[in-house]
């Protein structure tokens, strides 16, 4: 008797298709986004904002005070008095807010949103390399929701500000920031419109 052996037949690999022109453009665009993120990220900062604890949040000046039942008023008064007694002499502010900004001058001027630093007791600015500085507000504009901060630093990488009049609707826009405390997130979209200066009443 003879024994027959069966060997699997492997088809020859198909020749690799040459990439199309469209795919090449997509790869170039992808590389462009990477290069922009690498170049601009050193100028982007994470801003942490501190506010002092508010021990007077519920007292006689609060409009809800008169609506509280007497037993709740007593509880609030006791807790408020206890907090005042236990308050340390040099209380540390609580860093309870965060946003992002961008360096606009190498000598420490940073552009951010006004609502990020509004009411801040202390402000700290952190760079991608981990360096951190205390900052102070140098100017705000409520209507445009813009604020300018200053830190004591020199030789910083500053983002180049272009001519906004030359921006065209439909152009790519890349955002680098810290949404929901996710530091240095990068995303992109398009310029959706221009000239919308009447978004805020008045």
Short mmCIF file of C-alpha atoms in Angstrom, two decimals:
data_model
loop_
_atom_site.label_atom_id
_atom_site.label_comp_id
_atom_site.label_asym_id
_atom_site.label_seq_id
_atom_site.Cartn_x
_atom_site.Cartn_y
_atom_site.Cartn_z
CA UNK A 1 0.00 0.00 0.00
CA UNK A 2 1.23 3.47 -0.75
CA UNK A 3 0.76 6.52 1.37
CA UNK A 4 -0.05 9.82 -0.31
CA UNK A 5 0.81 13.17 1.21
CA UNK A 6 -1.13 16.33 0.43
CA UNK A 7 0.60 19.68 0.61
CA UNK A 8 -1.40 22.91 0.85
CA UNK A 9 -1.20 25.11 -2.16
CA UNK A 10 -0.37 28.71 -1.29
CA UNK A 11 -1.33 31.31 -3.87
CA UNK A 12 1.37 33.69 -4.94
CA UNK A 13 1.12 37.09 -3.20
CA UNK A 14 -0.59 39.76 -5.19
CA UNK A 15 1.63 42.60 -6.31
CA UNK A 16 1.29 45.69 -4.13
CA UNK A 17 -0.76 48.36 -5.75
CA UNK A 18 0.83 51.71 -6.21
CA UNK A 19 -0.69 54.36 -3.98
CA UNK A 20 -3.05 56.70 -5.71
CA UNK A 21 -2.53 60.44 -5.94
CA UNK A 22 -5.42 60.98 -3.53
CA UNK A 23 -3.82 58.70 -0.93
CA UNK A 24 -0.52 60.55 -1.29
CA UNK A 25 -2.30 63.85 -0.63
CA UNK A 26 -3.95 62.38 2.46
CA UNK A 27 -0.58 61.22 3.80
CA UNK A 28 0.92 64.65 3.18
CA UNK A 29 -1.98 66.32 4.95
CA UNK A 30 -1.63 63.94 7.89
CA UNK A 31 2.07 64.77 8.14
CA UNK A 32 1.26 68.49 8.00
CA UNK A 33 -1.06 68.19 11.01
CA UNK A 34 1.66 66.34 12.94
CA UNK A 35 4.25 69.00 12.13
CA UNK A 36 1.94 71.85 13.14
CA UNK A 37 1.16 70.15 16.46
CA UNK A 38 4.87 69.57 17.14
CA UNK A 39 5.75 73.16 16.28
CA UNK A 40 2.95 74.93 18.18
CA UNK A 41 2.63 72.74 21.30
CA UNK A 42 5.63 74.35 23.07
CA UNK A 43 3.76 77.69 22.89
CA UNK A 44 0.56 76.24 24.36
CA UNK A 45 0.15 76.33 28.15
CA UNK A 46 -2.19 74.77 30.68
CA UNK A 47 -3.63 77.36 33.06
CA UNK A 48 -4.68 76.40 36.58
CA UNK A 49 -6.80 78.85 38.52
CA UNK A 50 -7.26 78.99 42.30
CA UNK A 51 -10.00 80.53 44.37
CA UNK A 52 -9.99 80.91 48.13
CA UNK A 53 -12.56 78.81 50.00
CA UNK A 54 -15.86 80.63 50.38
CA UNK A 55 -16.95 80.16 53.96
CA UNK A 56 -19.75 82.69 53.60
CA UNK A 57 -21.60 80.76 50.89
CA UNK A 58 -24.68 80.33 53.08
CA UNK A 59 -25.38 83.05 55.65
CA UNK A 60 -27.83 85.85 56.38
CA UNK A 61 -26.87 87.70 53.18
CA UNK A 62 -27.80 84.77 50.97
CA UNK A 63 -31.26 85.27 49.40
CA UNK A 64 -32.17 81.67 50.22
CA UNK A 65 -31.46 82.14 53.93
CA UNK A 66 -34.94 83.27 54.90
CA UNK A 67 -36.49 80.24 53.20
CA UNK A 68 -34.52 77.72 55.25
CA UNK A 69 -36.27 75.93 58.14
CA UNK A 70 -34.86 76.97 61.56
CA UNK A 71 -33.10 73.63 62.13
CA UNK A 72 -31.19 73.96 58.83
CA UNK A 73 -30.22 77.53 59.66
CA UNK A 74 -28.71 76.35 62.93
CA UNK A 75 -26.76 73.62 61.13
CA UNK A 76 -25.34 76.13 58.63
CA UNK A 77 -24.46 78.57 61.42
CA UNK A 78 -22.68 75.88 63.44
CA UNK A 79 -20.71 74.65 60.42
CA UNK A 80 -19.81 78.21 59.36
CA UNK A 81 -18.60 79.09 62.87
CA UNK A 82 -16.58 75.87 63.08
CA UNK A 83 -14.92 76.54 59.72
CA UNK A 84 -14.02 80.08 60.82
CA UNK A 85 -12.41 78.76 64.01
CA UNK A 86 -10.49 76.03 62.17
CA UNK A 87 -9.42 78.27 59.30
CA UNK A 88 -5.60 78.23 59.08
CA UNK A 89 -3.81 81.54 59.41
CA UNK A 90 -2.19 81.14 55.98
CA UNK A 91 -4.83 79.23 54.07
CA UNK A 92 -3.86 77.85 50.69
CA UNK A 93 -6.10 78.64 47.75
CA UNK A 94 -7.88 75.77 46.06
CA UNK A 95 -6.99 75.19 42.41
CA UNK A 96 -10.43 74.40 41.10
CA UNK A 97 -10.36 75.72 37.53
CA UNK A 98 -8.40 74.97 34.40
CA UNK A 99 -8.06 76.19 30.84
CA UNK A 100 -5.45 76.73 28.19
CA UNK A 101 -3.59 79.63 26.62
CA UNK A 102 -0.92 80.44 24.09
CA UNK A 103 2.34 82.36 24.40
CA UNK A 104 2.25 85.41 22.15
CA UNK A 105 5.59 87.00 23.17
CA UNK A 106 8.85 85.37 24.13
CA UNK A 107 9.07 87.56 27.26
CA UNK A 108 6.12 85.88 28.98
CA UNK A 109 2.87 87.31 27.63
CA UNK A 110 0.11 84.74 27.25
CA UNK A 111 -3.30 84.98 25.60
CA UNK A 112 -6.27 83.11 27.12
CA UNK A 113 -10.00 83.47 27.69
CA UNK A 114 -11.32 85.93 30.24
CA UNK A 115 -13.74 83.38 31.71
CA UNK A 116 -10.80 81.06 32.49
CA UNK A 117 -9.17 83.55 34.88
CA UNK A 118 -12.20 85.49 36.06
CA UNK A 119 -12.26 85.84 39.85
CA UNK A 120 -8.93 84.06 40.24
CA UNK A 121 -7.00 84.42 43.48
CA UNK A 122 -3.90 82.75 42.03
CA UNK A 123 -2.96 81.59 38.55
CA UNK A 124 -0.35 79.02 37.55
CA UNK A 125 0.84 78.35 34.02
CA UNK A 126 2.36 75.00 33.04
CA UNK A 127 4.29 74.24 29.85
CA UNK A 128 4.48 70.94 28.01
CA UNK A 129 7.97 70.29 29.40
CA UNK A 130 6.56 70.49 32.94
CA UNK A 131 7.88 73.94 33.88
CA UNK A 132 5.39 75.94 35.90
CA UNK A 133 5.14 79.66 36.62
CA UNK A 134 2.87 81.93 38.61
CA UNK A 135 1.00 84.38 36.41
CA UNK A 136 -0.82 87.67 36.84
CA UNK A 137 -3.59 89.19 34.77
CA UNK A 138 -2.42 92.19 32.76
CA UNK A 139 -5.63 92.94 30.87
CA UNK A 140 -9.09 91.64 30.01
CA UNK A 141 -11.77 92.37 27.44
CA UNK A 142 -15.19 91.08 28.45
CA UNK A 143 -16.84 91.50 25.05
CA UNK A 144 -14.32 89.35 23.21
CA UNK A 145 -13.74 87.08 26.25
CA UNK A 146 -9.98 87.65 26.02
CA UNK A 147 -7.42 87.99 28.80
CA UNK A 148 -3.67 88.62 28.77
CA UNK A 149 -1.42 87.02 31.41
CA UNK A 150 2.22 87.70 32.26
CA UNK A 151 4.76 85.30 33.68
CA UNK A 152 8.36 85.97 34.71
CA UNK A 153 10.16 84.16 31.89
CA UNK A 154 12.29 84.93 28.86
CA UNK A 155 13.15 83.16 25.63
CA UNK A 156 9.83 81.35 25.34
CA UNK A 157 8.52 79.80 22.16
CA UNK A 158 5.79 82.14 20.93
CA UNK A 159 3.05 81.32 18.47
CA UNK A 160 3.06 83.42 15.31
CA UNK A 161 -0.11 85.45 14.96
CA UNK A 162 -1.28 85.77 11.37
CA UNK A 163 -3.59 88.25 9.67
CA UNK A 164 -7.15 87.25 10.57
CA UNK A 165 -8.51 89.25 7.61
CA UNK A 166 -6.84 86.75 5.28
CA UNK A 167 -8.52 83.71 6.85
CA UNK A 168 -11.04 82.07 4.52
CA UNK A 169 -14.15 80.12 5.44
CA UNK A 170 -13.51 76.42 4.94
CA UNK A 171 -9.81 76.50 5.84
CA UNK A 172 -8.49 73.90 8.25
CA UNK A 173 -8.27 74.96 11.89
CA UNK A 174 -6.20 73.03 14.44
CA UNK A 175 -6.92 73.31 18.18
CA UNK A 176 -4.42 72.40 20.91
CA UNK A 177 -5.57 72.74 24.49
CA UNK A 178 -6.68 71.09 27.72
CA UNK A 179 -10.41 70.30 27.54
CA UNK A 180 -11.78 68.52 30.62
CA UNK A 181 -8.23 68.47 32.06
CA UNK A 182 -6.98 66.38 29.12
CA UNK A 183 -3.72 68.27 28.64
CA UNK A 184 -2.39 68.91 25.14
CA UNK A 185 -5.26 67.38 23.22
CA UNK A 186 -5.09 68.06 19.49
CA UNK A 187 -8.06 68.18 17.14
CA UNK A 188 -8.93 69.87 13.88
CA UNK A 189 -11.89 71.20 11.98
CA UNK A 190 -12.75 74.01 9.60
CA UNK A 191 -13.31 77.74 9.83
CA UNK A 192 -17.11 77.76 9.79
CA UNK A 193 -17.77 81.49 9.42
CA UNK A 194 -16.31 84.98 9.74
CA UNK A 195 -17.56 88.33 10.93
CA UNK A 196 -19.77 87.08 13.73
CA UNK A 197 -19.27 90.02 16.05
CA UNK A 198 -22.82 90.28 17.38
CA UNK A 199 -22.97 87.01 19.36
CA UNK A 200 -23.17 88.83 22.70
CA UNK A 201 -26.03 91.26 23.30
CA UNK A 202 -24.91 94.85 23.61
#
